[in-house]
Amino acid sequence: MLTGYTLPRTPKGASSLVPAPPWHYIGNVLAVEYETDPEKAAAFLPQGLSLLSGQCAVYFIEWQYAGDTGKDYLDPVVSQYRETILLLSARYQDRPMAYCPFIWVDQDKALMRGLIQGWPKQMGETWITRSYDLPSKAAPGNGSGAMLGAALSVGGRRQAEAVVTLETETTSLPSPTFAGSALVRYFPNLVQGSHDRPAVHELVQLKSRDVKLSPVWKGKASLTIHDHPHNEFHDLKPVRVLSGYKFTVALTVDDLAPLSDFTLP
Amino acid sequence: MLTGYTLPRTPKGASSLVPAPPWHYIGNVLAVEYETDPEKAAAFLPQGLSLLSGQCAVYFIEWQYAGDTGKDYLDPVVSQYRETILLLSARYQDRPMAYCPFIWVDQDKALMRGLIQGWPKQMGETWITRSYDLPSKAAPGNGSGAMLGAALSVGGRRQAEAVVTLETETTSLPSPTFAGSALVRYFPNLVQGSHDRPAVHELVQLKSRDVKLSPVWKGKASLTIHDHPHNEFHDLKPVRVLSGYKFTVALTVDDLAPLSDFTLP
Amino acid sequence: MLTGYTLPRTPKGASSLVPAPPWHYIGNVLAVEYETDPEKAAAFLPQGLSLLSGQCAVYFIEWQYAGDTGKDYLDPVVSQYRETILLLSARYQDRPMAYCPFIWVDQDKALMRGLIQGWPKQMGETWITRSYDLPSKAAPGNGSGAMLGAALSVGGRRQAEAVVTLETETTSLPSPTFAGSALVRYFPNLVQGSHDRPAVHELVQLKSRDVKLSPVWKGKASLTIHDHPHNEFHDLKPVRVLSGYKFTVALTVDDLAPLSDFTLP
Amino acid sequence: MLTGYTLPRTPKGASSLVPAPPWHYIGNVLAVEYETDPEKAAAFLPQGLSLLSGQCAVYFIEWQYAGDTGKDYLDPVVSQYRETILLLSARYQDRPMAYCPFIWVDQDKALMRGLIQGWPKQMGETWITRSYDLPSKAAPGNGSGAMLGAALSVGGRRQAEAVVTLETETTSLPSPTFAGSALVRYFPNLVQGSHDRPAVHELVQLKSRDVKLSPVWKGKASLTIHDHPHNEFHDLKPVRVLSGYKFTVALTVDDLAPLSDFTLP
């Protein structure tokens, strides 16, 4: 009998690209809130969601991951990755809910865990300035006035870049926030005649537990979204950049909430 | 309305990681046939397949891809990738049929097209010696006596390496061959209580059309499979290495053949 | 006694990043000739060279390398790399001579061999469409009408891209050509007060022997040089694109010709 | 006139791979002290140094860099890199002094700054577990009992791996320490007949200023050095592993101390 939570499934089950949840994450986040053209943003929402506002947030995150047994973080080659997430401000029925049209990671395991949750993950390279606890011309500090940059490249092309200047601690996270995001699980069919009838097509809501947050710093931000020949991120460019944020977050994922089922044609 | 064959699905449908088929491929192949312990090989087969013999083949391939419209190969960043495929000699009902327990690619688009077909794709780095049409100490020739190497690294660890010495042209491909392979499409669930009840779990058979082959060269081969902490490839190590092969193949994929359905519990 | 042609020098001398020459190379080349603003081009020439014309050539090359002993190409991880070379049309005394202001490779060994010859090498990612000997929608052919693309990315930013459409065989190489290029060997000092007095600063001429060429195809070309924040390549943008070329070249390097010595201040 | 501290030298001097010093660095360090066979270690020392003891230290470091003007850390693509350094315990005249036989970085700018200082830099991939200030199963803590891993891969092969378990704060750094290391600046000649007469061959001592240190944690450690076909690091394997360390360091480099000159033959 083959076992494993994902392919490759094998006799011992020790080869799955991703083990069964729970999945534990901790990451340093640099985020930028901005406003985009609401009409364009609305067009990116799947059936079942409506637009709450044109406010978006881009998150650049340096993650470390571990499964439930052992200490995966001792093998940082497989436990560390970087990610850029774009979120729109949507509404499901009466509830405000973020929705993710684009997300990039730099590792296959993170990509697979994402697909299973409904994140539309692709490969891309994310870079984020690091703060350290020592004074140095090679790093910003940790407090007011510190400037941090972030960048995303996709297929050897610069896709987005941001700079955040910290001003004050705040008690609120960027909005929309990724906890509780609406996502679409989707797995296509390849049999002739069924290319437009996916095997899986579900509107779901991300569930996370044991969320822990560091103090949150907020400040000024700049953000540039570059044109890219292979995606439509540039249709969600900023018309006004709002605030930037820096914080650390830890969370655990081992569940998902179905929102409504699409009937396959 | 969102469109696109895969996530991300967008208003224009121009962002999907992978467009709808047909998918056209052409690649240079270095392959090695070998025998592994049949008992161990049998344990890697999914329900519905039985072992034909302990004969395996590893394929190292340098691919170029294009969709059906335009000339994707003009953007080699997205159209080129390298792959290592392992195949076992299985049988479905009375028909001999290869089965793929492990496969590695170096690109997200190739990974996604693979998952849709049932290839258990992960990221890995494949390298293959190139032949050229000029005499040089920096390259083997194209004919008898030419030696070519190949290597696979996974997560910064050498996983496999091979050397093939060409001897004669042949009319047969390595066996098992990847055309018509049995594969398992698999997409897990994440809702609590359903982690062991995948949303998709189907035994399928790869379909390809318009297959074209260059002359096939055959010769001696060596092959080493290294232990790896994150997979069970080493349980399929060679007990005897048979022959090596070099050829070019072109093919088109836009269909898949269901073999039997598993009933989800 | 430590031995080795480059650092790291060790007891057995088996660790040098680069072994002593001869160095054998073979590569597939896609090249584009173009005209840039002659005044700008002239400003890029080192002392000892003057501008012949505003004609430039960009070469995108997929190389395979081997040292003199053994068959390095059996370990393609270390023997294969890709390169983009820019050449200007210069003159040394009465002799026309190409000069290289910018060059990018994707491997440390190639970078080190380059620095020793005077190539101003940096890391960058080069991609080139491949032709194959089979008909396929995934590849151009090898003859008239075949279109091939090339791209260079530096630091996650697209730096240059080209498309060449083959028309006819020709007997001439692109001009300027890299054989016999003028280069500047340069190794800085770090002792305080000597930062502007390099330890090595020599105008040299590239020497190669045993040069072999495939048939050369020529045709139409397009070329775009993108702005980049970390270099001045964009000051050498095309004002007119001339022709594109495709060919294979093999050569050996084990010598260098000093042209004139700069006196260190 | 061309300007720039390194190649490529250009009209504006804005293209040099590396700008003139000062160079500011800050990095998180995981280090392991160990004992190797003293006879083997002695064989790795250049003329002018003698062995102090068989004690070695391996440093795994995640660096951020900035030049003297502007805030390079806002462009993390070019300012961040990771490094593995091996140091031997040597003596120059009567002074204890570390010596570096091997070092790996993952970026061309770091490689070039290294060569200028005499570090024998090559490309390799370093990974280090990160600590965060939040409790999480995905990360070790910052204090006693925390376990952190590190790994080095070179050319797709695992070269070294370590695990450190923190126990107590300490006031001493690992020994040998990299401040004040002896290094060899070396730049070969390529003109026929001069391949064994380098243009630069100098024993120097690293100088750094404005060194700042975080609290230093010390504890147990394990370390494995794997065989590698392309270097002799395995000749410096541990016979006994001593202690592990974790700390942050900031420093500035803009000078170098010549130790003695080798006479070129």
CSV table of C-alpha atoms in Angstrom, one decimal, chain D residues 12-126:
chain,number,residue,atom,x,y,z
D,12,LYS,CA,30.5,57.1,-15.0
D,13,GLY,CA,32.0,54.4,-12.7
D,14,ALA,CA,28.5,53.3,-11.8
D,15,SER,CA,29.0,49.8,-13.2
D,16,SER,CA,31.8,48.3,-11.1
D,17,LEU,CA,30.9,45.0,-9.7
D,18,VAL,CA,32.2,46.4,-6.3
D,19,PRO,CA,32.5,50.0,-5.3
D,20,ALA,CA,35.6,51.3,-3.5
D,21,PRO,CA,35.6,50.7,0.2
D,22,PRO,CA,34.5,51.2,3.0
D,23,TRP,CA,32.4,48.1,2.9
D,24,HIS,CA,30.0,47.7,5.8
D,25,TYR,CA,28.7,44.2,6.9
D,26,ILE,CA,26.4,42.8,9.4
D,27,GLY,CA,25.6,39.1,9.8
D,28,ASN,CA,24.1,36.3,11.9
D,29,VAL,CA,26.7,33.6,12.6
D,30,LEU,CA,26.5,30.0,13.5
D,31,ALA,CA,29.9,28.6,14.1
D,32,VAL,CA,31.5,25.2,15.1
D,33,GLU,CA,34.9,24.7,16.6
D,34,TYR,CA,36.6,21.4,15.9
D,35,GLU,CA,39.9,19.6,15.9
D,36,THR,CA,41.4,18.1,12.7
D,37,ASP,CA,44.5,16.1,12.0
D,38,PRO,CA,47.3,18.7,12.7
D,39,GLU,CA,49.6,17.2,10.1
D,40,LYS,CA,47.0,17.6,7.4
D,41,ALA,CA,46.1,21.1,8.5
D,42,ALA,CA,49.8,22.2,8.4
D,43,ALA,CA,50.0,21.1,4.8
D,44,PHE,CA,47.3,23.7,3.9
D,45,LEU,CA,49.3,26.7,5.2
D,46,PRO,CA,51.0,29.1,2.8
D,47,GLN,CA,54.7,30.0,3.1
D,48,GLY,CA,55.1,32.4,6.0
D,49,LEU,CA,52.7,30.7,8.3
D,50,SER,CA,53.1,27.7,10.7
D,51,LEU,CA,50.5,25.7,12.4
D,52,LEU,CA,49.5,26.7,15.9
D,53,SER,CA,47.2,23.7,16.5
D,54,GLY,CA,44.7,21.4,14.8
D,55,GLN,CA,41.8,23.5,16.0
D,56,CYS,CA,39.5,24.7,13.2
D,57,ALA,CA,36.3,26.7,13.0
D,58,VAL,CA,33.6,26.7,10.4
D,59,TYR,CA,31.4,29.8,10.2
D,60,PHE,CA,28.0,29.8,8.5
D,61,ILE,CA,26.9,33.4,8.0
D,62,GLU,CA,23.9,35.2,6.7
D,63,TRP,CA,25.2,38.7,5.7
D,64,GLN,CA,23.8,42.0,4.7
D,65,TYR,CA,26.1,44.5,3.1
D,66,ALA,CA,26.2,48.2,2.3
D,67,GLY,CA,28.6,50.6,0.7
D,68,ASP,CA,29.4,54.0,2.3
D,69,THR,CA,26.8,56.1,0.5
D,70,GLY,CA,23.1,55.5,0.3
D,71,LYS,CA,21.3,52.6,1.8
D,72,ASP,CA,22.3,49.5,-0.3
D,73,TYR,CA,20.3,47.4,2.1
D,74,LEU,CA,17.1,48.8,0.5
D,75,ASP,CA,18.0,46.6,-2.5
D,76,PRO,CA,18.4,43.3,-0.8
D,77,VAL,CA,19.0,41.4,-4.1
D,78,VAL,CA,22.5,42.9,-4.2
D,79,SER,CA,23.1,43.4,-0.5
D,80,GLN,CA,22.3,40.0,1.0
D,81,TYR,CA,24.3,36.9,0.7
D,82,ARG,CA,25.3,33.8,2.6
D,83,GLU,CA,28.8,32.4,3.3
D,84,THR,CA,30.6,29.5,4.8
D,85,ILE,CA,34.2,30.1,6.1
D,86,LEU,CA,36.7,27.5,7.2
D,87,LEU,CA,39.6,28.7,9.4
D,88,LEU,CA,42.8,27.0,10.6
D,89,SER,CA,44.8,28.0,13.7
D,90,ALA,CA,48.1,29.3,12.3
D,91,ARG,CA,50.9,31.5,13.5
D,92,TYR,CA,52.7,34.3,11.7
D,93,GLN,CA,56.1,35.0,13.3
D,94,ASP,CA,55.0,35.0,17.0
D,95,ARG,CA,51.5,36.0,16.4
D,96,PRO,CA,48.5,33.5,16.4
D,97,MET,CA,46.5,34.2,13.3
D,98,ALA,CA,43.7,32.3,11.6
D,99,TYR,CA,44.2,31.2,8.0
D,100,CYS,CA,41.4,30.5,5.5
D,101,PRO,CA,41.9,27.5,3.1
D,102,PHE,CA,38.2,27.5,1.9
D,103,ILE,CA,35.3,29.8,1.7
D,104,TRP,CA,32.0,29.8,-0.3
D,105,VAL,CA,29.5,32.6,-1.0
D,106,ASP,CA,26.4,32.8,-3.2
D,107,GLN,CA,26.9,36.1,-4.9
D,108,ASP,CA,29.4,37.7,-7.4
D,109,LYS,CA,29.8,41.0,-5.5
D,110,ALA,CA,30.8,39.1,-2.3
D,111,LEU,CA,33.1,36.9,-4.3
D,112,MET,CA,34.9,39.9,-5.8
D,113,ARG,CA,35.2,41.8,-2.5
D,114,GLY,CA,36.6,38.5,-1.2
D,115,LEU,CA,39.2,38.0,-3.9
D,116,ILE,CA,40.5,41.5,-3.3
D,117,GLN,CA,41.1,40.7,0.4
D,118,GLY,CA,42.7,37.4,-0.4
D,119,TRP,CA,39.7,35.2,0.6
D,120,PRO,CA,39.8,32.1,-1.8
D,121,LYS,CA,36.1,32.5,-2.6
D,122,GLN,CA,34.0,30.2,-4.7
D,123,MET,CA,30.3,29.8,-5.2
D,124,GLY,CA,28.3,27.6,-2.8
D,125,GLU,CA,25.0,27.6,-1.1
D,126,THR,CA,24.8,28.2,2.7
